[in-house]
Amino acid sequence: MSGLSHLIFTHPQIDELFSADAQVRGMLTFESTLAKTQAGLGIIPVAAATVIAAVCSELNWNLEELAQQTLLAGNPAIPLVKALTRRVNQQDAEAAKYVHLGATSQDVLDTTLMLQLQAALSFINNQLLDLQNTLAELTAKHRDTVMIGRTLLQQARPITFGYKVAAWLDTLLRAEQRLLQVQREALALQFGGAVGTLATLGAQGPAVARQLAAALQLAAPVLPWHSQRDRLVDVAAALGILSGSLGKLGHDLISLMQTEVGEVAEGAAAGKGGSSAMPHKRNPVSATFLVAVAGRTPGLVSTLLSGLSQHEHERAAGAWHAEWEVLPELLRLTAAALAHAHDLLSTLEVDTARMRRNLDLTQGLIYAEDVTAALTPHLGKAEAQQLVEQACQQALHDRMPLRDLLHQHPEASRFLSDESLRELFDPRRATGLSQHFTDEVLARFHAPVPTT
């Protein structure tokens, strides 16, 4: 990725984890661990494994040369294994016979990807936990801050801002569980040899696979998964859902930042949110990035999902290769979105006075549902609904507050006293179970994490 906008859609930590150098180090970790595992089982000489591991720990690998050879070989594992074998041969010709024993290039690359995912998902999960903490603080702070709830972009009825933030937090708590699940279940060793049967190792193959998986701290699959790619789709889907949830959060906040609404604003900073043409503008920045990231991730998830059926037989021609940049890109985008969301929410400015003023824009129409509920015991649901609907239409026509009209209404006033109307039109009493649900989410957030 290049260009001035690069940092909007990535994170330096993920860039480092998926750099060429990191990939080479991951492949060498696989080869070193494979040799040591086989030596421990008596399959190859311990002396050979020692030499192989020592060469794998060397740092001076020619990345440019490996990249050029990858274009010819078809994948980077092939030239790396050749380079590793040459180096081992220079030190011990006998040891060179045991480099990469029983493995195939896809074993190396898939397992390296799993090691990279292991680190990347742990980093993203830590980012997510930080964001949850920020959201929990915001939720608690605004537990009782009354604002208008909106449906189809129209004012509906009062809620609390804490309830709105709790909904974002609840979504991210579920996202955390998905990430933890894929870390437990999807990060699996790939080790099968040419067609996944470990034919070179024979009866010793399963033991090598089990111990290799344990040494690399990866799950040991029942069998190799060269052309069964559902694990990667699980990872991609979890990342795509998380990015989409952050995009929803950003979209909500952008709507609340509109000039005509003005209930929140991004934290001010020098040079942030300005316009090249209009000096007065204070545009959403971090929130806009969240929406932009969310717009890019579905296509990436789709690439892996559509590829599930394209992995022919035991090894794929093209479908495997199409995956290589997809998960790294999803991880970059997700990490970037989490960073933008943290910047946005940790400095968010909430205008509670504006929220309160916006509740009065409809002159009381937002309390129509409560009035209907109050009249229903006296008139029945259908008649109460009809009375209030007509009263709302009349209030709009006469540009009159609904409460005043109901006070004068001959039938409504029979059942609704001034005190009753005052309570019905008090926004603090009209938020339903906003606080209850907010408290439930906060309790879930603070609940101890299960150890099993």
CSV table of C-alpha atoms in Angstrom, one decimal:
chain,number,residue,atom,x,y,z
A,1,MET,CA,0.0,0.0,0.0
A,2,SER,CA,1.3,3.4,-0.8
A,3,GLY,CA,0.1,7.0,-0.9
A,4,LEU,CA,-0.5,9.7,1.7
A,5,SER,CA,-3.6,8.0,2.9
A,6,HIS,CA,-1.8,4.7,3.8
A,7,LEU,CA,-1.9,5.2,7.6
A,8,ILE,CA,-5.7,5.7,7.6
A,9,PHE,CA,-6.2,2.0,6.6
A,10,THR,CA,-3.4,0.2,8.5
A,11,HIS,CA,-1.6,-0.1,11.8
A,12,PRO,CA,2.2,-0.2,12.2
A,13,GLN,CA,2.0,-3.2,14.4
A,14,ILE,CA,0.2,-5.3,11.8
A,15,ASP,CA,2.4,-4.0,9.1
A,16,GLU,CA,5.4,-5.3,11.0
A,17,LEU,CA,3.8,-8.7,11.7
A,18,PHE,CA,3.1,-9.2,8.0
A,19,SER,CA,6.3,-7.7,6.6
A,20,ALA,CA,8.5,-9.8,4.3
A,21,ASP,CA,11.0,-10.2,7.1
A,22,ALA,CA,8.4,-11.4,9.5
A,23,GLN,CA,7.1,-14.0,7.0
A,24,VAL,CA,10.7,-15.3,6.4
A,25,ARG,CA,11.2,-15.5,10.2
A,26,GLY,CA,7.9,-17.4,10.5
A,27,MET,CA,8.9,-19.9,7.8
A,28,LEU,CA,12.3,-20.5,9.4
A,29,THR,CA,10.5,-21.0,12.8
A,30,PHE,CA,8.5,-23.7,11.1
A,31,GLU,CA,11.5,-25.4,9.6
A,32,SER,CA,13.6,-25.2,12.8
A,33,THR,CA,10.7,-26.6,15.0
A,34,LEU,CA,10.0,-29.3,12.5
A,35,ALA,CA,13.6,-30.5,12.6
A,36,LYS,CA,13.8,-30.4,16.4
A,37,THR,CA,10.5,-32.3,16.7
A,38,GLN,CA,11.6,-35.0,14.3
A,39,ALA,CA,15.0,-35.3,16.2
A,40,GLY,CA,13.1,-35.7,19.4
A,41,LEU,CA,11.2,-38.6,18.0
A,42,GLY,CA,14.3,-40.2,16.6
A,43,ILE,CA,13.4,-39.6,13.0
A,44,ILE,CA,16.4,-37.5,12.1
A,45,PRO,CA,19.8,-37.2,13.9
A,46,VAL,CA,19.9,-34.7,16.8
A,47,ALA,CA,23.1,-33.3,15.3
A,48,ALA,CA,21.3,-32.6,12.0
A,49,ALA,CA,18.5,-30.8,13.8
A,50,THR,CA,21.0,-28.7,15.7
A,51,VAL,CA,22.6,-27.5,12.5
A,52,ILE,CA,19.3,-26.8,10.8
A,53,ALA,CA,18.0,-24.8,13.8
A,54,ALA,CA,21.2,-22.8,14.0
A,55,VAL,CA,21.0,-21.9,10.4
A,56,CYS,CA,17.3,-21.0,10.8
A,57,SER,CA,18.3,-18.5,13.5
A,58,GLU,CA,20.6,-16.6,11.1
A,59,LEU,CA,19.3,-13.1,10.2
A,60,ASN,CA,21.0,-12.2,6.9
A,61,TRP,CA,18.5,-13.6,4.4
A,62,ASN,CA,18.3,-11.8,1.1
A,63,LEU,CA,14.7,-10.7,0.9
A,64,GLU,CA,14.9,-9.1,-2.5
A,65,GLU,CA,16.4,-12.3,-4.0
A,66,LEU,CA,13.7,-14.4,-2.3
A,67,ALA,CA,11.0,-12.1,-3.7
A,68,GLN,CA,12.3,-12.4,-7.3
A,69,GLN,CA,12.6,-16.1,-7.0
A,70,THR,CA,9.0,-16.3,-5.7
A,71,LEU,CA,7.8,-14.9,-9.0
A,72,LEU,CA,9.4,-17.9,-10.7
A,73,ALA,CA,8.7,-20.6,-8.1
A,74,GLY,CA,5.1,-19.7,-7.5
A,75,ASN,CA,5.4,-19.2,-3.7
A,76,PRO,CA,8.0,-17.9,-1.3
A,77,ALA,CA,8.5,-21.2,0.6
A,78,ILE,CA,10.1,-22.9,-2.3
A,79,PRO,CA,13.1,-20.5,-2.7
A,80,LEU,CA,13.5,-20.2,1.0
A,81,VAL,CA,13.7,-24.0,1.5
A,82,LYS,CA,16.3,-24.1,-1.3
A,83,ALA,CA,18.3,-21.3,0.3
A,84,LEU,CA,18.0,-22.9,3.7
A,85,THR,CA,19.2,-26.3,2.3
A,86,ARG,CA,22.2,-24.6,0.6
A,87,ARG,CA,23.3,-22.9,3.9
A,88,VAL,CA,22.9,-26.1,5.9
A,89,ASN,CA,24.8,-28.1,3.3
A,90,GLN,CA,27.7,-25.6,3.6
A,91,GLN,CA,28.0,-26.5,7.3
A,92,ASP,CA,27.0,-30.2,7.2
A,93,ALA,CA,26.1,-32.1,4.1
A,94,GLU,CA,24.5,-34.9,6.1
A,95,ALA,CA,22.2,-32.5,7.9
A,96,ALA,CA,21.1,-30.9,4.6
A,97,LYS,CA,19.3,-34.2,3.8
A,98,TYR,CA,16.8,-33.6,6.5
A,99,VAL,CA,15.7,-30.1,5.8
A,100,HIS,CA,12.0,-29.8,5.3
A,101,LEU,CA,11.5,-33.6,5.7
A,102,GLY,CA,7.9,-34.7,5.1
A,103,ALA,CA,6.6,-31.2,4.5
A,104,THR,CA,5.4,-29.3,1.5
A,105,SER,CA,5.5,-25.6,0.7
A,106,GLN,CA,1.8,-25.1,1.6
A,107,ASP,CA,2.6,-26.5,5.1
A,108,VAL,CA,5.2,-23.9,5.6
A,109,LEU,CA,3.2,-20.9,4.4
A,110,ASP,CA,-0.1,-21.9,6.0
A,111,THR,CA,1.5,-22.5,9.4
A,112,THR,CA,3.5,-19.3,9.1
A,113,LEU,CA,0.2,-17.5,8.5
A,114,MET,CA,-1.2,-19.2,11.6
A,115,LEU,CA,1.7,-17.9,13.6
A,116,GLN,CA,1.2,-14.4,12.3
A,117,LEU,CA,-2.5,-14.6,13.0
A,118,GLN,CA,-1.7,-15.8,16.5
A,119,ALA,CA,0.2,-12.5,17.2
A,120,ALA,CA,-2.1,-10.2,15.2
A,121,LEU,CA,-5.3,-11.4,16.8
A,122,SER,CA,-3.8,-11.1,20.3
A,123,PHE,CA,-2.9,-7.5,19.4
A,124,ILE,CA,-6.3,-6.8,18.0
A,125,ASN,CA,-8.0,-8.3,21.1
A,126,ASN,CA,-6.0,-6.0,23.3
A,127,GLN,CA,-7.0,-3.1,21.2
A,128,LEU,CA,-10.6,-4.2,21.6
A,129,LEU,CA,-10.4,-4.5,25.3
A,130,ASP,CA,-9.1,-0.9,25.6
A,131,LEU,CA,-12.0,0.3,23.4
A,132,GLN,CA,-14.5,-1.6,25.6
A,133,ASN,CA,-13.1,0.1,28.7
A,134,THR,CA,-13.5,3.5,27.0
A,135,LEU,CA,-17.1,2.6,26.0
A,136,ALA,CA,-18.0,1.3,29.5
A,137,GLU,CA,-16.8,4.6,31.0
A,138,LEU,CA,-18.9,6.6,28.5
A,139,THR,CA,-21.9,4.3,29.1
A,140,ALA,CA,-21.8,4.8,32.9
A,141,LYS,CA,-21.2,8.5,32.7
A,142,HIS,CA,-24.3,9.0,30.5
A,143,ARG,CA,-26.5,6.3,32.0
A,144,ASP,CA,-29.2,8.9,32.7
A,145,THR,CA,-28.5,11.4,30.0
A,146,VAL,CA,-31.8,11.7,28.1
A,147,MET,CA,-31.8,12.1,24.3
A,148,ILE,CA,-34.2,11.3,21.5
A,149,GLY,CA,-34.2,7.9,19.9
A,150,ARG,CA,-34.6,7.9,16.2
A,151,THR,CA,-36.1,5.4,13.8
A,152,LEU,CA,-35.9,5.7,10.0
A,153,LEU,CA,-33.9,8.9,10.7
A,154,GLN,CA,-37.0,10.5,12.4
A,155,GLN,CA,-37.5,11.4,16.0
A,156,ALA,CA,-39.2,8.4,17.7
A,157,ARG,CA,-39.2,8.6,21.5
A,158,PRO,CA,-36.7,9.3,24.3
A,159,ILE,CA,-33.9,7.0,25.3
A,160,THR,CA,-30.6,7.7,27.2
A,161,PHE,CA,-27.3,8.3,25.6
A,162,GLY,CA,-25.9,5.6,27.9
A,163,TYR,CA,-28.3,3.1,26.3
A,164,LYS,CA,-27.1,4.0,22.9
A,165,VAL,CA,-23.4,3.6,23.9
A,166,ALA,CA,-24.3,0.4,25.7
A,167,ALA,CA,-25.6,-1.0,22.5
A,168,TRP,CA,-22.2,-0.4,20.8
A,169,LEU,CA,-20.4,-1.9,23.8
A,170,ASP,CA,-22.7,-5.0,23.8
A,171,THR,CA,-21.8,-5.5,20.1
A,172,LEU,CA,-18.1,-5.3,20.9
A,173,LEU,CA,-18.4,-7.8,23.7
A,174,ARG,CA,-19.8,-10.3,21.2
A,175,ALA,CA,-17.0,-9.4,18.8
A,176,GLU,CA,-14.5,-10.3,21.5
A,177,GLN,CA,-16.1,-13.7,22.0
A,178,ARG,CA,-15.9,-14.4,18.3
A,179,LEU,CA,-12.2,-13.5,18.2
A,180,LEU,CA,-11.4,-15.6,21.2
A,181,GLN,CA,-13.3,-18.5,19.6
A,182,VAL,CA,-11.3,-18.3,16.4
A,183,GLN,CA,-8.1,-18.0,18.3
A,184,ARG,CA,-9.0,-21.3,20.1
A,185,GLU,CA,-10.4,-23.2,17.2
A,186,ALA,CA,-9.2,-21.8,13.9
A,187,LEU,CA,-5.5,-21.3,14.5
A,188,ALA,CA,-4.3,-24.8,13.5
A,189,LEU,CA,-1.1,-26.4,12.3
A,190,GLN,CA,-0.8,-27.2,8.7
A,191,PHE,CA,1.3,-30.3,8.1
A,192,GLY,CA,0.5,-32.9,5.5
A,193,GLY,CA,3.1,-33.2,2.9
A,194,ALA,CA,2.4,-33.4,-0.8
A,195,VAL,CA,-1.3,-34.4,-0.8
A,196,GLY,CA,-2.0,-34.3,3.0
A,197,THR,CA,-1.2,-37.9,3.8
A,198,LEU,CA,2.2,-37.5,5.4
A,199,ALA,CA,3.3,-40.4,3.2
A,200,THR,CA,7.0,-39.6,3.7
A,201,LEU,CA,6.8,-40.0,7.5
A,202,GLY,CA,4.4,-42.9,7.5
A,203,ALA,CA,3.3,-44.2,10.9
A,204,GLN,CA,5.4,-41.5,12.6
A,205,GLY,CA,3.5,-38.7,10.9
A,206,PRO,CA,0.7,-38.2,13.5
A,207,ALA,CA,3.2,-38.0,16.3
A,208,VAL,CA,5.2,-35.4,14.4
A,209,ALA,CA,2.1,-33.4,13.7
A,210,ARG,CA,0.9,-33.5,17.3
A,211,GLN,CA,4.3,-32.5,18.8
A,212,LEU,CA,4.9,-29.8,16.1
A,213,ALA,CA,1.5,-28.3,16.9
A,214,ALA,CA,2.2,-28.2,20.6
A,215,ALA,CA,5.7,-26.7,20.1
A,216,LEU,CA,4.2,-23.9,17.9
A,217,GLN,CA,1.2,-23.5,20.3
A,218,LEU,CA,-1.3,-24.2,17.6
A,219,ALA,CA,-4.3,-26.5,17.5
A,220,ALA,CA,-3.6,-30.0,16.1
A,221,PRO,CA,-6.2,-30.7,13.4
A,222,VAL,CA,-7.6,-34.2,12.8
A,223,LEU,CA,-6.1,-34.1,9.3
A,224,PRO,CA,-4.4,-31.5,7.1
A,225,TRP,CA,-6.6,-28.8,5.6
A,226,HIS,CA,-4.8,-27.8,2.4
A,227,SER,CA,-8.0,-27.4,0.4
A,228,GLN,CA,-10.5,-27.1,3.3
A,229,ARG,CA,-10.3,-23.4,4.1
A,230,ASP,CA,-13.2,-22.8,6.5
A,231,ARG,CA,-10.9,-21.9,9.4
A,232,LEU,CA,-9.6,-18.9,7.5
A,233,VAL,CA,-13.2,-17.9,6.6
A,234,ASP,CA,-14.0,-18.0,10.3
A,235,VAL,CA,-11.2,-15.6,11.1
A,236,ALA,CA,-12.1,-13.3,8.2
A,237,ALA,CA,-15.8,-13.3,9.2
A,238,ALA,CA,-14.9,-12.4,12.8
A,239,LEU,CA,-12.8,-9.5,11.6
A,240,GLY,CA,-15.4,-8.4,9.1
A,241,ILE,CA,-18.2,-8.3,11.7
A,242,LEU,CA,-16.0,-6.3,14.1
A,243,SER,CA,-15.1,-3.8,11.4
A,244,GLY,CA,-18.8,-3.5,10.4
A,245,SER,CA,-19.8,-3.0,14.0
A,246,LEU,CA,-17.3,-0.2,14.3
A,247,GLY,CA,-18.6,1.3,11.1
A,248,LYS,CA,-22.1,1.3,12.5
A,249,LEU,CA,-20.7,3.1,15.6
A,250,GLY,CA,-19.0,5.7,13.3
A,251,HIS,CA,-22.2,6.1,11.2
A,252,ASP,CA,-24.3,6.8,14.3
A,253,LEU,CA,-21.9,9.4,15.6
A,254,ILE,CA,-21.6,11.1,12.2
A,255,SER,CA,-25.4,11.4,12.2
A,256,LEU,CA,-25.3,12.9,15.7
A,257,MET,CA,-22.6,15.4,14.6
A,258,GLN,CA,-24.7,16.9,11.8
A,259,THR,CA,-25.1,20.6,12.2
A,260,GLU,CA,-28.9,20.4,12.6
A,261,VAL,CA,-28.5,17.7,15.3
A,262,GLY,CA,-25.2,18.7,17.0
A,263,GLU,CA,-25.5,16.3,19.9
A,264,VAL,CA,-21.8,15.2,19.8
A,265,ALA,CA,-18.6,16.3,18.3
A,266,GLU,CA,-15.1,14.8,17.8
A,267,GLY,CA,-12.5,16.1,20.2
A,268,ALA,CA,-10.9,19.2,18.8
A,269,ALA,CA,-7.3,19.1,17.7
A,270,ALA,CA,-5.1,21.4,15.6
A,271,GLY,CA,-5.7,20.7,12.0
A,272,LYS,CA,-8.4,18.1,12.6
A,273,GLY,CA,-11.7,18.2,10.6
A,274,GLY,CA,-11.0,21.3,8.7
A,275,SER,CA,-12.0,22.1,5.1
A,276,SER,CA,-9.7,23.4,2.3
A,277,ALA,CA,-12.5,25.8,1.2
A,278,MET,CA,-14.7,26.5,4.3
A,279,PRO,CA,-13.0,27.9,7.4
A,280,HIS,CA,-16.0,27.3,9.6
A,281,LYS,CA,-16.2,23.5,9.0
A,282,ARG,CA,-15.5,20.9,11.7
A,283,ASN,CA,-15.9,17.7,9.9
A,284,PRO,CA,-15.9,14.2,11.4
A,285,VAL,CA,-12.6,12.5,10.8
A,286,SER,CA,-12.1,9.4,12.9
A,287,ALA,CA,-15.8,8.5,12.5
A,288,THR,CA,-15.5,8.9,8.8
A,289,PHE,CA,-12.5,6.5,8.8
A,290,LEU,CA,-14.6,3.9,10.6
A,291,VAL,CA,-17.3,4.0,7.9
A,292,ALA,CA,-14.7,3.9,5.2
A,293,VAL,CA,-13.0,0.8,6.7
A,294,ALA,CA,-16.3,-0.9,7.1
A,295,GLY,CA,-17.0,-0.3,3.4
A,296,ARG,CA,-13.9,-2.1,2.4
A,297,THR,CA,-14.0,-5.3,4.5
A,298,PRO,CA,-17.0,-7.1,3.1
A,299,GLY,CA,-15.3,-7.6,-0.3
A,300,LEU,CA,-12.3,-9.1,1.5
A,301,VAL,CA,-14.4,-11.5,3.5
A,302,SER,CA,-16.2,-12.4,0.3
A,303,THR,CA,-12.9,-13.3,-1.4
A,304,LEU,CA,-12.3,-16.1,1.2
A,305,LEU,CA,-15.9,-17.1,1.4
A,306,SER,CA,-16.3,-17.5,-2.4
A,307,GLY,CA,-12.9,-19.3,-2.5
A,308,LEU,CA,-14.2,-22.2,-0.3
A,309,SER,CA,-15.6,-24.0,-3.4
A,310,GLN,CA,-12.6,-23.2,-5.6
A,311,HIS,CA,-9.9,-25.3,-3.9
A,312,GLU,CA,-9.8,-28.2,-6.3
A,313,HIS,CA,-9.1,-31.7,-4.9
A,314,GLU,CA,-6.1,-31.8,-2.5
A,315,ARG,CA,-4.3,-28.6,-3.5
A,316,ALA,CA,-5.6,-25.6,-5.3
A,317,ALA,CA,-4.3,-23.7,-8.3
A,318,GLY,CA,-5.1,-20.1,-7.7
A,319,ALA,CA,-7.6,-20.1,-5.0
A,320,TRP,CA,-4.9,-20.6,-2.3
A,321,HIS,CA,-2.8,-17.8,-3.8
A,322,ALA,CA,-5.8,-15.5,-3.9
A,323,GLU,CA,-5.9,-15.7,-0.1
A,324,TRP,CA,-2.4,-14.5,0.6
A,325,GLU,CA,-3.0,-10.8,0.9
A,326,VAL,CA,-6.6,-11.0,2.1
A,327,LEU,CA,-6.2,-11.8,5.8
A,328,PRO,CA,-3.3,-9.4,6.3
A,329,GLU,CA,-5.4,-6.6,4.7
A,330,LEU,CA,-8.4,-7.4,6.9
A,331,LEU,CA,-6.1,-7.3,10.0
A,332,ARG,CA,-4.6,-4.0,8.9
A,333,LEU,CA,-8.1,-2.5,8.4
A,334,THR,CA,-9.5,-3.8,11.6
A,335,ALA,CA,-6.5,-2.6,13.7
A,336,ALA,CA,-6.8,0.8,12.0
A,337,ALA,CA,-10.5,1.0,12.8
A,338,LEU,CA,-10.0,0.1,16.4
A,339,ALA,CA,-7.3,2.8,16.7
A,340,HIS,CA,-9.6,5.4,15.1
A,341,ALA,CA,-12.5,4.3,17.3
A,342,HIS,CA,-10.4,4.7,20.5
A,343,ASP,CA,-9.2,8.2,19.4
A,344,LEU,CA,-12.8,9.1,18.6
A,345,LEU,CA,-14.5,7.9,21.8
A,346,SER,CA,-11.8,8.8,24.3
A,347,THR,CA,-12.1,12.5,23.3
A,348,LEU,CA,-15.8,12.6,22.3
A,349,GLU,CA,-17.6,15.8,23.2
A,350,VAL,CA,-21.2,15.2,24.3
A,351,ASP,CA,-23.6,18.2,24.3
A,352,THR,CA,-26.2,17.2,26.8
A,353,ALA,CA,-27.9,20.6,26.6
A,354,ARG,CA,-28.4,20.1,22.9
A,355,MET,CA,-29.8,16.7,23.4
A,356,ARG,CA,-32.3,18.1,25.8
A,357,ARG,CA,-33.3,20.9,23.4
A,358,ASN,CA,-33.8,18.5,20.5
A,359,LEU,CA,-36.3,16.6,22.6
A,360,ASP,CA,-38.6,19.6,22.3
A,361,LEU,CA,-38.5,19.9,18.5
A,362,THR,CA,-41.7,18.0,17.9
A,363,GLN,CA,-43.6,19.9,20.7
A,364,GLY,CA,-44.4,16.7,22.5
A,365,LEU,CA,-45.3,14.3,19.7
A,366,ILE,CA,-42.5,12.0,20.9
A,367,TYR,CA,-44.7,11.2,24.0
A,368,ALA,CA,-47.7,10.0,21.9
A,369,GLU,CA,-47.0,6.4,22.7
A,370,ASP,CA,-47.1,7.0,26.4
A,371,VAL,CA,-50.4,9.0,26.1
A,372,THR,CA,-51.9,6.1,24.2
A,373,ALA,CA,-50.8,3.7,27.0
A,374,ALA,CA,-52.3,5.9,29.6
A,375,LEU,CA,-55.7,6.2,27.8
A,376,THR,CA,-55.9,2.5,26.9
A,377,PRO,CA,-57.4,1.3,30.2
A,378,HIS,CA,-60.2,3.8,29.8
A,379,LEU,CA,-60.9,3.6,26.1
A,380,GLY,CA,-59.4,0.4,24.8
A,381,LYS,CA,-56.3,0.2,22.7
A,382,ALA,CA,-57.9,0.9,19.3
A,383,GLU,CA,-59.9,3.9,20.4
A,384,ALA,CA,-57.0,5.3,22.4
A,385,GLN,CA,-54.7,5.0,19.4
A,386,GLN,CA,-57.2,6.7,17.2
A,387,LEU,CA,-57.7,9.6,19.6
A,388,VAL,CA,-54.0,10.2,20.0
A,389,GLU,CA,-53.3,9.9,16.3
A,390,GLN,CA,-56.0,12.5,15.6
A,391,ALA,CA,-54.7,14.7,18.3
A,392,CYS,CA,-51.1,14.6,16.9
A,393,GLN,CA,-52.4,15.5,13.5
A,394,GLN,CA,-54.3,18.4,15.0
A,395,ALA,CA,-51.3,19.6,17.0
A,396,LEU,CA,-49.2,19.6,13.8
A,397,HIS,CA,-51.8,21.5,11.9
A,398,ASP,CA,-52.2,24.1,14.6
A,399,ARG,CA,-48.5,24.2,15.5
A,400,MET,CA,-49.6,23.6,19.0
A,401,PRO,CA,-47.8,21.6,21.7
A,402,LEU,CA,-49.5,18.2,22.1
A,403,ARG,CA,-49.7,18.5,25.8
A,404,ASP,CA,-51.7,21.8,25.5
A,405,LEU,CA,-54.0,20.3,23.0
A,406,LEU,CA,-54.7,17.2,25.1
A,407,HIS,CA,-55.3,19.5,28.1
A,408,GLN,CA,-58.1,21.1,26.1
A,409,HIS,CA,-59.4,17.9,24.5
A,410,PRO,CA,-62.8,17.1,25.9
A,411,GLU,CA,-62.3,13.3,26.0
A,412,ALA,CA,-58.6,13.1,26.8
A,413,SER,CA,-58.9,15.6,29.7
A,414,ARG,CA,-61.6,13.4,31.3
A,415,PHE,CA,-59.0,10.8,32.1
A,416,LEU,CA,-55.7,12.7,32.1
A,417,SER,CA,-55.2,15.3,34.8
A,418,ASP,CA,-52.7,18.1,34.7
A,419,GLU,CA,-50.4,16.1,36.9
A,420,SER,CA,-50.8,13.0,34.7
A,421,LEU,CA,-49.9,15.1,31.6
A,422,ARG,CA,-46.9,16.6,33.4
A,423,GLU,CA,-45.6,13.1,34.1
A,424,LEU,CA,-46.4,11.8,30.7
A,425,PHE,CA,-44.5,14.6,29.0
A,426,ASP,CA,-41.4,14.4,31.4
A,427,PRO,CA,-38.6,13.0,29.2
A,428,ARG,CA,-36.9,11.5,32.2
A,429,ARG,CA,-39.9,9.2,32.8
A,430,ALA,CA,-40.2,8.3,29.1
A,431,THR,CA,-37.0,6.4,28.5
A,432,GLY,CA,-38.5,2.9,29.1
A,433,LEU,CA,-36.0,0.4,30.2
A,434,SER,CA,-33.0,2.3,28.9
A,435,GLN,CA,-31.2,2.3,32.2
A,436,HIS,CA,-32.1,-1.3,32.9
A,437,PHE,CA,-30.6,-2.5,29.7
A,438,THR,CA,-27.6,-0.2,30.2
A,439,ASP,CA,-27.0,-1.7,33.6
A,440,GLU,CA,-27.3,-5.2,32.1
A,441,VAL,CA,-24.5,-4.5,29.6
A,442,LEU,CA,-22.3,-2.9,32.1
A,443,ALA,CA,-22.8,-6.0,34.4
A,444,ARG,CA,-21.8,-8.2,31.5
A,445,PHE,CA,-18.7,-6.1,30.8
A,446,HIS,CA,-17.6,-6.3,34.5
A,447,ALA,CA,-18.4,-10.0,34.9
A,448,PRO,CA,-15.4,-12.2,35.4
A,449,VAL,CA,-14.1,-13.9,32.3
A,450,PRO,CA,-14.7,-17.7,32.3
A,451,THR,CA,-11.5,-19.7,32.7
A,452,THR,CA,-12.7,-22.6,30.6
